[in-house]
Coordinates of N, CA, C and O in Angstrom, one line a residue:
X144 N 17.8 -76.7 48.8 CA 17.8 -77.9 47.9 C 17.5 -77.4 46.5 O 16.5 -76.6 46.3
X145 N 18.3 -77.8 45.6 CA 18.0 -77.4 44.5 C 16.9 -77.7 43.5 O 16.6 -77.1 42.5
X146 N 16.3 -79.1 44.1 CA 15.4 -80.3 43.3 C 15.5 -81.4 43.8 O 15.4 -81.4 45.0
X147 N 15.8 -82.6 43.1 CA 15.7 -83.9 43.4 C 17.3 -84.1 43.4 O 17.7 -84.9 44.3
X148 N 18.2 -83.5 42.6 CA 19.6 -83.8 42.8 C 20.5 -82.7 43.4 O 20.6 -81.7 42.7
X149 N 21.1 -82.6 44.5 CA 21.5 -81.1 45.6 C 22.2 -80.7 44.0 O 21.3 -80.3 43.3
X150 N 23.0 -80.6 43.5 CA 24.0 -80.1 42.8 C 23.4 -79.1 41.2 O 23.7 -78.5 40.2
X151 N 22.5 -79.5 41.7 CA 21.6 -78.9 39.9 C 21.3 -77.0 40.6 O 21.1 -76.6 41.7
X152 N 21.6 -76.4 39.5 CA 21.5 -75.3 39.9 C 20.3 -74.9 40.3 O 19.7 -75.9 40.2
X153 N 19.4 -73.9 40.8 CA 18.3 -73.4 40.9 C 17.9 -73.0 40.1 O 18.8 -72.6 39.5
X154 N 16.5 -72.6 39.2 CA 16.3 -71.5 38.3 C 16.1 -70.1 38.8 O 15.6 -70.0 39.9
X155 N 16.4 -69.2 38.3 CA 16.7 -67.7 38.9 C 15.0 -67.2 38.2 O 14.3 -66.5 38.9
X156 N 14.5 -67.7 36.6 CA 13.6 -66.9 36.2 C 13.1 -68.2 35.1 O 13.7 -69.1 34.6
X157 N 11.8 -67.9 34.9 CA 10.9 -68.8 33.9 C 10.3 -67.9 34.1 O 10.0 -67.2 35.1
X158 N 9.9 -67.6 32.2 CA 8.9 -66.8 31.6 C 8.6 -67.9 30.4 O 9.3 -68.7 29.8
X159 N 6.8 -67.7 30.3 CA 6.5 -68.4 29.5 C 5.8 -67.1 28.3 O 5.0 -66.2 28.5
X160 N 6.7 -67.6 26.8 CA 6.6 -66.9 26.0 C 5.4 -67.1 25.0 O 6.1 -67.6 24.1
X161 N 4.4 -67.1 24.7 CA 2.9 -67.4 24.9 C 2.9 -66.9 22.9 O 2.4 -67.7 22.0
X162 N 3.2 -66.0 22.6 CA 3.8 -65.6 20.9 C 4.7 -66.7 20.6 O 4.2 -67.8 20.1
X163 N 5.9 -66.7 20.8 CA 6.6 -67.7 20.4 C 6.2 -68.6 20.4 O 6.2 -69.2 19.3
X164 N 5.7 -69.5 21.6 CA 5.4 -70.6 22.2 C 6.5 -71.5 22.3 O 6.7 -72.5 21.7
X165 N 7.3 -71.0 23.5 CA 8.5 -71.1 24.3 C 8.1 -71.0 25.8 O 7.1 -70.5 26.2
X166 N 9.0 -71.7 26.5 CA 9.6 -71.5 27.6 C 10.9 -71.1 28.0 O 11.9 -71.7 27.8
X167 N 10.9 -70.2 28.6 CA 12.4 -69.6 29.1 C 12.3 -69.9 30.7 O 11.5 -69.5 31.6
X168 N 13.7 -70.9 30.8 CA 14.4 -71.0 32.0 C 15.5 -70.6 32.3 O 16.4 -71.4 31.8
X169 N 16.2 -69.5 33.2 CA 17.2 -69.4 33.3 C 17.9 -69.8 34.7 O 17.3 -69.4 35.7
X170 N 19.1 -70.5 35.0 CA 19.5 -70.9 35.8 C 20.4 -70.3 36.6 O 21.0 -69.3 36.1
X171 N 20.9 -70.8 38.2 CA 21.9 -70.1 39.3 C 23.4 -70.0 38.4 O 24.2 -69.1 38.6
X172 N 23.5 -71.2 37.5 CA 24.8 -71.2 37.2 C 25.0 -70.3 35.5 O 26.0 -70.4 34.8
X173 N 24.1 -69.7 35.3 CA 23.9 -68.8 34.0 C 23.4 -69.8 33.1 O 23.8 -69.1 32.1
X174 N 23.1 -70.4 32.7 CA 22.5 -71.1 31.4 C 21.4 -70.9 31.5 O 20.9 -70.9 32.6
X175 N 20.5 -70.7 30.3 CA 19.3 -70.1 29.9 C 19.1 -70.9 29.1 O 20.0 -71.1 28.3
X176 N 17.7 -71.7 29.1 CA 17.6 -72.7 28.1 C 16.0 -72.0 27.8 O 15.4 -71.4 28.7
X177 N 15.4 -72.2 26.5 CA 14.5 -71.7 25.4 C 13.7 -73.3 25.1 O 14.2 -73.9 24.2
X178 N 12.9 -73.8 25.8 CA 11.9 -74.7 25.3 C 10.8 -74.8 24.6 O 9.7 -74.8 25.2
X179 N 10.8 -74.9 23.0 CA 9.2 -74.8 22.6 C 8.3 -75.9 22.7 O 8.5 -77.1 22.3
X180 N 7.1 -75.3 23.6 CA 5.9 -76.0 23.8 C 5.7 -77.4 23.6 O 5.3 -78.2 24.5
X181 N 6.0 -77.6 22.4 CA 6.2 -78.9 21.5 C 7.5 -79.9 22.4 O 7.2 -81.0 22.9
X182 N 8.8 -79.5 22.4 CA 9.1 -80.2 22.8 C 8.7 -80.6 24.5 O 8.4 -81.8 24.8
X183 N 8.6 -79.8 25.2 CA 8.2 -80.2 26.3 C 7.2 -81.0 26.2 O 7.3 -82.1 26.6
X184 N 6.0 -80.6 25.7 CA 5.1 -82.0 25.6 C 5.3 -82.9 25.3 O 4.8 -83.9 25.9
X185 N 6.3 -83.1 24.2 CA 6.7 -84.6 24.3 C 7.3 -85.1 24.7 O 7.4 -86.3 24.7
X186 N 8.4 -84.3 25.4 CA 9.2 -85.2 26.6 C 8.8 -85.0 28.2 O 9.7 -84.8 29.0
X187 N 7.7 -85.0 28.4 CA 7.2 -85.0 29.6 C 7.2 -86.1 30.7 O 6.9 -87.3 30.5
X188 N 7.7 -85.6 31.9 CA 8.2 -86.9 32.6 C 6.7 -87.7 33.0 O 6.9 -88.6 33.9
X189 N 5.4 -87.4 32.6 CA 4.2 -88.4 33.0 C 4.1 -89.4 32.6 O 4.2 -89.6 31.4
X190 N 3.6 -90.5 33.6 CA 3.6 -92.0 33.4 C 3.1 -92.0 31.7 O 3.7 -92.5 30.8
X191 N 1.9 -91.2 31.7 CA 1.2 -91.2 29.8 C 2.4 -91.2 28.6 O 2.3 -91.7 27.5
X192 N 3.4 -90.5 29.2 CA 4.8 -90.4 27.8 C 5.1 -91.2 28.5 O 4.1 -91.8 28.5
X193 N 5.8 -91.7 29.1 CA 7.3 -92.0 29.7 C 7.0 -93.8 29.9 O 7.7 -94.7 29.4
X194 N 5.8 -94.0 30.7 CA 5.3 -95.0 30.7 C 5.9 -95.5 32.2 O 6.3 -94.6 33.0
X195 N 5.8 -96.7 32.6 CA 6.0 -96.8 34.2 C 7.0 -98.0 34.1 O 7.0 -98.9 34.9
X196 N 8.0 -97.9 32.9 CA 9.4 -98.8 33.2 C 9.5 -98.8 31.8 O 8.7 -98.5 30.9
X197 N 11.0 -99.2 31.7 CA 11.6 -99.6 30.5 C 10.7 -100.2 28.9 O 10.3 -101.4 29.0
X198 N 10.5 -99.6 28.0 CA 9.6 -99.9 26.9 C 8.4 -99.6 27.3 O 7.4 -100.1 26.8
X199 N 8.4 -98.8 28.1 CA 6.5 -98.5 27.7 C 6.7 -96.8 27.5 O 6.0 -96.0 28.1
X200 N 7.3 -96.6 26.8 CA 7.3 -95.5 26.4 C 6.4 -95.1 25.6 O 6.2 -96.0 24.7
X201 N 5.5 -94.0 25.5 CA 4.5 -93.8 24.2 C 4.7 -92.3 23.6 O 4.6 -91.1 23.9
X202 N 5.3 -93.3 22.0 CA 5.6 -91.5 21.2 C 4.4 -90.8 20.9 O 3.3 -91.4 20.5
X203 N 4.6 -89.6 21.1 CA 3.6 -88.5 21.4 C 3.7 -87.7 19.9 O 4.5 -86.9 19.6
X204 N 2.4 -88.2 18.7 CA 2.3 -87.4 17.5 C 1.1 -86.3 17.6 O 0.3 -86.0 18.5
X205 N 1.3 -85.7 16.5 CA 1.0 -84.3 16.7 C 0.4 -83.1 17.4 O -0.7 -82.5 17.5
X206 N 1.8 -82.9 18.0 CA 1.9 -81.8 18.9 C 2.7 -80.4 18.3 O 3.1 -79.3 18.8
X207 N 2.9 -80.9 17.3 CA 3.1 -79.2 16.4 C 2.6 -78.1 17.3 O 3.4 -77.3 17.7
X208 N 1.2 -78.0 17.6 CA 0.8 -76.6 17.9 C 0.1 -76.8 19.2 O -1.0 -76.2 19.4
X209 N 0.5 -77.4 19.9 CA 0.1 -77.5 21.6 C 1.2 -76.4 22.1 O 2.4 -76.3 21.9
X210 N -0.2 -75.3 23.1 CA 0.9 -74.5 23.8 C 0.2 -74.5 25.1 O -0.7 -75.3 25.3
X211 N 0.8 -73.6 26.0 CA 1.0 -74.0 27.5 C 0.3 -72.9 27.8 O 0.7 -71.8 27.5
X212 N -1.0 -73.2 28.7 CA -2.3 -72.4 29.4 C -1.7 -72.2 30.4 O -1.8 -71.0 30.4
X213 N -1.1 -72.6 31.3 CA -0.4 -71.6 32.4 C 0.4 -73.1 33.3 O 0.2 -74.3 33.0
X214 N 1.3 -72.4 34.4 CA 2.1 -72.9 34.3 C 2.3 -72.9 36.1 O 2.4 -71.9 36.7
X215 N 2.1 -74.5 36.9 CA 1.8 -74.2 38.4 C 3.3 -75.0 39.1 O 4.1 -75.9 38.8
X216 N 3.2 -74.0 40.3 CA 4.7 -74.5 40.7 C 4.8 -75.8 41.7 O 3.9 -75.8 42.6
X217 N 5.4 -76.5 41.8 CA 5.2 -77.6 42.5 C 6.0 -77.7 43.7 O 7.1 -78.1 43.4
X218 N 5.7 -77.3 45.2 CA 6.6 -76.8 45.6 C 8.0 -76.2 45.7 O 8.1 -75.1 45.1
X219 N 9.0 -76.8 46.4 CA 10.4 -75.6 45.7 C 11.0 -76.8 44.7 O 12.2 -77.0 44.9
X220 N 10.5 -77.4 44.0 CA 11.8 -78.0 43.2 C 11.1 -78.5 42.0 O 11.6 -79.5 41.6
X221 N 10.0 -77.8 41.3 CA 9.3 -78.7 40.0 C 8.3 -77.2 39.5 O 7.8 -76.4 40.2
X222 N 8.3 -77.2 38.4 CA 6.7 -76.9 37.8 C 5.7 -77.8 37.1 O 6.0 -78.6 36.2
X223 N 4.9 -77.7 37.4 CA 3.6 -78.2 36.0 C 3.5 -77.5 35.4 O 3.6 -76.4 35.9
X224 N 3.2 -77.4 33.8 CA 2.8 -77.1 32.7 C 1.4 -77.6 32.7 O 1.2 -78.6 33.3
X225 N 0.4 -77.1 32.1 CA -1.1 -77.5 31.9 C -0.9 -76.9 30.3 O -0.7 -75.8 29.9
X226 N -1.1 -78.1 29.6 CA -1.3 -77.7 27.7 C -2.1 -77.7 27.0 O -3.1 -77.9 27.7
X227 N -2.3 -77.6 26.1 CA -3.6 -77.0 25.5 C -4.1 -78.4 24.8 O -4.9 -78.1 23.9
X228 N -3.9 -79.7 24.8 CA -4.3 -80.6 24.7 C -5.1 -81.0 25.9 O -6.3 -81.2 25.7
X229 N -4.6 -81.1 26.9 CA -5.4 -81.4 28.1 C -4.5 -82.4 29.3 O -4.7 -83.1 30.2
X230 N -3.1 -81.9 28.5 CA -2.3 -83.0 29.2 C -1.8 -81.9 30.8 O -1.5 -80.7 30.6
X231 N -1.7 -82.5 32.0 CA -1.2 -81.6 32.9 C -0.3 -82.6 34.1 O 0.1 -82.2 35.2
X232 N -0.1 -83.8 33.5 CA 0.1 -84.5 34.4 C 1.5 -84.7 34.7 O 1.8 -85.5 35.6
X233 N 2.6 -84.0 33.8 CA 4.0 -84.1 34.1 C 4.4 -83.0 35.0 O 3.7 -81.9 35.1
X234 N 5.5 -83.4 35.8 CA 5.7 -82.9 36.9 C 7.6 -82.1 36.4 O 8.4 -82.9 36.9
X235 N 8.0 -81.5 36.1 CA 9.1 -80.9 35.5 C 10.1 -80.4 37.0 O 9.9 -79.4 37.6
X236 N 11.1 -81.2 37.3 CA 12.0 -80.5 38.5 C 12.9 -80.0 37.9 O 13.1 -80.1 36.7
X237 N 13.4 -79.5 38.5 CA 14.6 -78.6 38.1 C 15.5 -79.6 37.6 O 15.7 -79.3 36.4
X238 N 16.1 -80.5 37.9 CA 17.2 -81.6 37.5 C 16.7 -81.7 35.8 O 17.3 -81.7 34.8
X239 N 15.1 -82.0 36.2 CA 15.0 -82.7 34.6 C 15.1 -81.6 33.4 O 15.7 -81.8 32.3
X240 N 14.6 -80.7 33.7 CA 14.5 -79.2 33.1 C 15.8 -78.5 32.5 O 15.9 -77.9 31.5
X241 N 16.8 -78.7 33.6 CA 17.8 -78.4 33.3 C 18.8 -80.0 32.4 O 19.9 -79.9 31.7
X242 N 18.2 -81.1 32.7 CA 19.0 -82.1 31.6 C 18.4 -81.7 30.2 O 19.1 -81.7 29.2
X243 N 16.8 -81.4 30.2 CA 16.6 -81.4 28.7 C 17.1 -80.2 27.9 O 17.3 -80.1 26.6
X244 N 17.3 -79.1 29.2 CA 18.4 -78.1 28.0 C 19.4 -78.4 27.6 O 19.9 -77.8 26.6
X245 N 20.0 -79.4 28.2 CA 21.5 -79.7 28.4 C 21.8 -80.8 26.8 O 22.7 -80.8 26.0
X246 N 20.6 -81.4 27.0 CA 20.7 -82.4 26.0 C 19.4 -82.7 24.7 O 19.0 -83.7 24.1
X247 N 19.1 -80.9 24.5 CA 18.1 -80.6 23.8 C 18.2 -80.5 22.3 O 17.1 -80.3 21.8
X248 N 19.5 -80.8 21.3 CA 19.5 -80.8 20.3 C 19.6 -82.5 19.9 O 19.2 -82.9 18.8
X249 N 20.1 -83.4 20.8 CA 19.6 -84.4 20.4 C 18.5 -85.5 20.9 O 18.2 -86.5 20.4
X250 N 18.0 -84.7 22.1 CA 16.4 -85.3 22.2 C 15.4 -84.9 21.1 O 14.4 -85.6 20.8
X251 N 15.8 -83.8 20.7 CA 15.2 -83.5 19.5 C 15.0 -84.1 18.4 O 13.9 -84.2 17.8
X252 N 16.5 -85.0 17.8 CA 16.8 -85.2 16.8 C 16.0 -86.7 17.1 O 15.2 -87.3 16.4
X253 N 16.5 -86.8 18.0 CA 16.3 -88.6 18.4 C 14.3 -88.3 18.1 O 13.8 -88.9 17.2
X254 N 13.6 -87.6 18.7 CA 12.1 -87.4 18.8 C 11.9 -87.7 17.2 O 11.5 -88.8 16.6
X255 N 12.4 -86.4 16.5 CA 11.7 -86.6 14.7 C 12.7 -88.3 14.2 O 12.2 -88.7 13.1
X256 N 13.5 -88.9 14.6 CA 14.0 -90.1 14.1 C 12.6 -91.2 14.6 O 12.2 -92.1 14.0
X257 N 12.2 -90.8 15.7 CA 11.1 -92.1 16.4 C 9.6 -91.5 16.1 O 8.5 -92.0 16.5
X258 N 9.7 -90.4 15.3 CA 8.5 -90.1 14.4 C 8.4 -90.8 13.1 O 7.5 -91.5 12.8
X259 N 9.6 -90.6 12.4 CA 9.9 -90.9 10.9 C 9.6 -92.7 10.7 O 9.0 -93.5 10.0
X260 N 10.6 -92.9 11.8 CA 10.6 -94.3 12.0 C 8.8 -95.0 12.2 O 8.5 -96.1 11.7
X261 N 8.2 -94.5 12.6 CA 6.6 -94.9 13.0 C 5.9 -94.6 11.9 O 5.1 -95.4 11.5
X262 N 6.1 -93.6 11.2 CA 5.1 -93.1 10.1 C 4.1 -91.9 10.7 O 3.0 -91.8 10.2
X263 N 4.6 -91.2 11.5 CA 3.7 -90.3 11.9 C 4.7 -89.2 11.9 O 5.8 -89.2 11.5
X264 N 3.6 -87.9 12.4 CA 3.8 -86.6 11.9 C 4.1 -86.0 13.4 O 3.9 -86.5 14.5
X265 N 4.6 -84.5 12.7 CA 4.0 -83.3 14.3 C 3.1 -82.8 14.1 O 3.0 -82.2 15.2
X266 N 2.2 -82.6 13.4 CA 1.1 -82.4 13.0 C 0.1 -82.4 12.5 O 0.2 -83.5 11.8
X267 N -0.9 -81.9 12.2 CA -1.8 -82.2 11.3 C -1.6 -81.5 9.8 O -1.5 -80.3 9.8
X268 N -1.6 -82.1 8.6 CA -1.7 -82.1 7.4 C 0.1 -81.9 7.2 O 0.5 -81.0 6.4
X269 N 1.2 -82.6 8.0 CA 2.3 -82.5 7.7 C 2.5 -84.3 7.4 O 2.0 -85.1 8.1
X270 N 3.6 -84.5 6.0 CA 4.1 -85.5 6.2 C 5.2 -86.0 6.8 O 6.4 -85.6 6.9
X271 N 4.7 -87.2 7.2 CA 6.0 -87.9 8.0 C 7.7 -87.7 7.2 O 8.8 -87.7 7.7
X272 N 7.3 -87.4 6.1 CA 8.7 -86.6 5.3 C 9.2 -85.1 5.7 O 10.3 -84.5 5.5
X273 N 8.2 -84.8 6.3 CA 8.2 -83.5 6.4 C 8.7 -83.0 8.2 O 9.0 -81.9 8.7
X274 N 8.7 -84.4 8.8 CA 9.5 -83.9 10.1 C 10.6 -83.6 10.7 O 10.7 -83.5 11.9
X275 N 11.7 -83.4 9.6 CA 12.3 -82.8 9.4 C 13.1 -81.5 10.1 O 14.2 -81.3 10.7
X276 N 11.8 -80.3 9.9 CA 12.1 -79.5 9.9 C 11.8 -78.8 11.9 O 10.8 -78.1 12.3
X277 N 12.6 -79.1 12.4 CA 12.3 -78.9 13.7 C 12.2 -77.4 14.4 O 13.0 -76.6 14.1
X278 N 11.0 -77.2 15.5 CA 11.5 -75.7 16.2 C 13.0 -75.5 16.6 O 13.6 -76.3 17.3
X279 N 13.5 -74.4 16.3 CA 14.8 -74.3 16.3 C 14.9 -74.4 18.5 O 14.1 -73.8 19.2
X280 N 15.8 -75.2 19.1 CA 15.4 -75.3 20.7 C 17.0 -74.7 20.9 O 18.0 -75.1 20.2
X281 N 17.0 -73.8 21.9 CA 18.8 -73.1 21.9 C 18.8 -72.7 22.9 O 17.8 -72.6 23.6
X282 N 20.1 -72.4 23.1 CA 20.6 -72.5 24.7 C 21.0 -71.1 24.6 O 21.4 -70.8 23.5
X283 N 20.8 -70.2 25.5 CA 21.1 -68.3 25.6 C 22.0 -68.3 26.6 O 21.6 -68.2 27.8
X284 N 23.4 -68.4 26.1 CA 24.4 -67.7 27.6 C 24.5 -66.2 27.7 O 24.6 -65.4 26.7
X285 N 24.6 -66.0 29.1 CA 24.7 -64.7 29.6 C 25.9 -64.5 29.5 O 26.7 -65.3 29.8
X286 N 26.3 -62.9 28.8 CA 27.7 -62.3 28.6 C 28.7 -62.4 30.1 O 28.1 -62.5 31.2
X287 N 29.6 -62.3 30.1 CA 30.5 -62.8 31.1 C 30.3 -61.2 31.8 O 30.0 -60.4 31.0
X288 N 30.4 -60.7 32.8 CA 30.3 -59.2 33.4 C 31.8 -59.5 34.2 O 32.3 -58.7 35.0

C-alpha cells in the first residue's frame, strides 16, 4: 500500500536538509519534491491549520523561520514532522506529501495572497508588503538513464 490512496507512489528517500531548511522527498515514480520548512508548517494536515470542516481553516502567520527538530514515521504510509514552534500534530501521508509537491507553486501563491489579504506577515519585523517574496519550493526530476 502506498498510503491512504493505492495509486500514489511510494517515497524511495526523505532527507531533512537542516542548513537549507528543506525537506527532500523523492518518489517510486521519480519526482523529487524540495519542501521548505515554512511551507509545510503551514500547510499541515492538523485539525490546528486545517480545522475540522469546511471554513475553519486557521492561516498560520509567522512561520518564516520555523524548522523541523526531527522527523517520526507513522507507520508505512505517513511522517510527523515535530517544529521548532511546538507544533507536532500533523500527520503527512504520502498522498498528501506527494499532492503538495504536485501543487506547490500555487499553494504557495494562494498562502502569501491569504497573508496579504489579512494583514499579516511571515515573519517577524517583515511587512505584510513584503510577502511577496517566497522560499523558492521546486520539483528535482531525475535524468532519464
Amino acid at each position: 500500500m502506498a498510503g491512504l490512496e493505492k495509486d500514489t507512489p511510494l517515497p524511495t528517500k526523505i532527507v531533512v536538509h537542516a542548513v537549507s531548511r528543506a525537506l527532500e522527498v523523492e518518489f517510486a515514480d521519480g519526482r523529487n519534491f524540495r519542501f521548505p520548512f515554512e511551507f509545510l508548517r503551514v500547510h499541515s494536515p492538523s485539525a490546528e491549520v486545517r480545522g475540522h470542516g469546511p471554513g475553519q481553516e486557521v492561516l498560520q502567520v509567522g512561520k518564516r523561520d520555523v524548522v523541523i527538530d526531527r522527523v517520526e514515521p507513522v507507520g508505512q504510509y505517513a511522517i510527523q514532522p515535530c517544529f521548532s514552534d511546538g507544533h507536532d500534530s500533523g500527520i503527512y501521508s504520502w498522498d498528501y506529501l506527494y499532492w503538495l509537491g504536485a501543487n506547490q507553486p500555487d499553494l504557495w501563491l494562494q498562502y502569501l495572497d491569504n497573508l496579504a489579504a489579512a494583514g499579516e506577515s511571515r515573519g517577524e519585523g517583515e511587512t505584510p508588503a513584503e510577502v511577496s517574496a517566497p522560499p523558492r519550493a521546486t520539483e528535482l526530476r531525475r535524468p532519464k538513464s
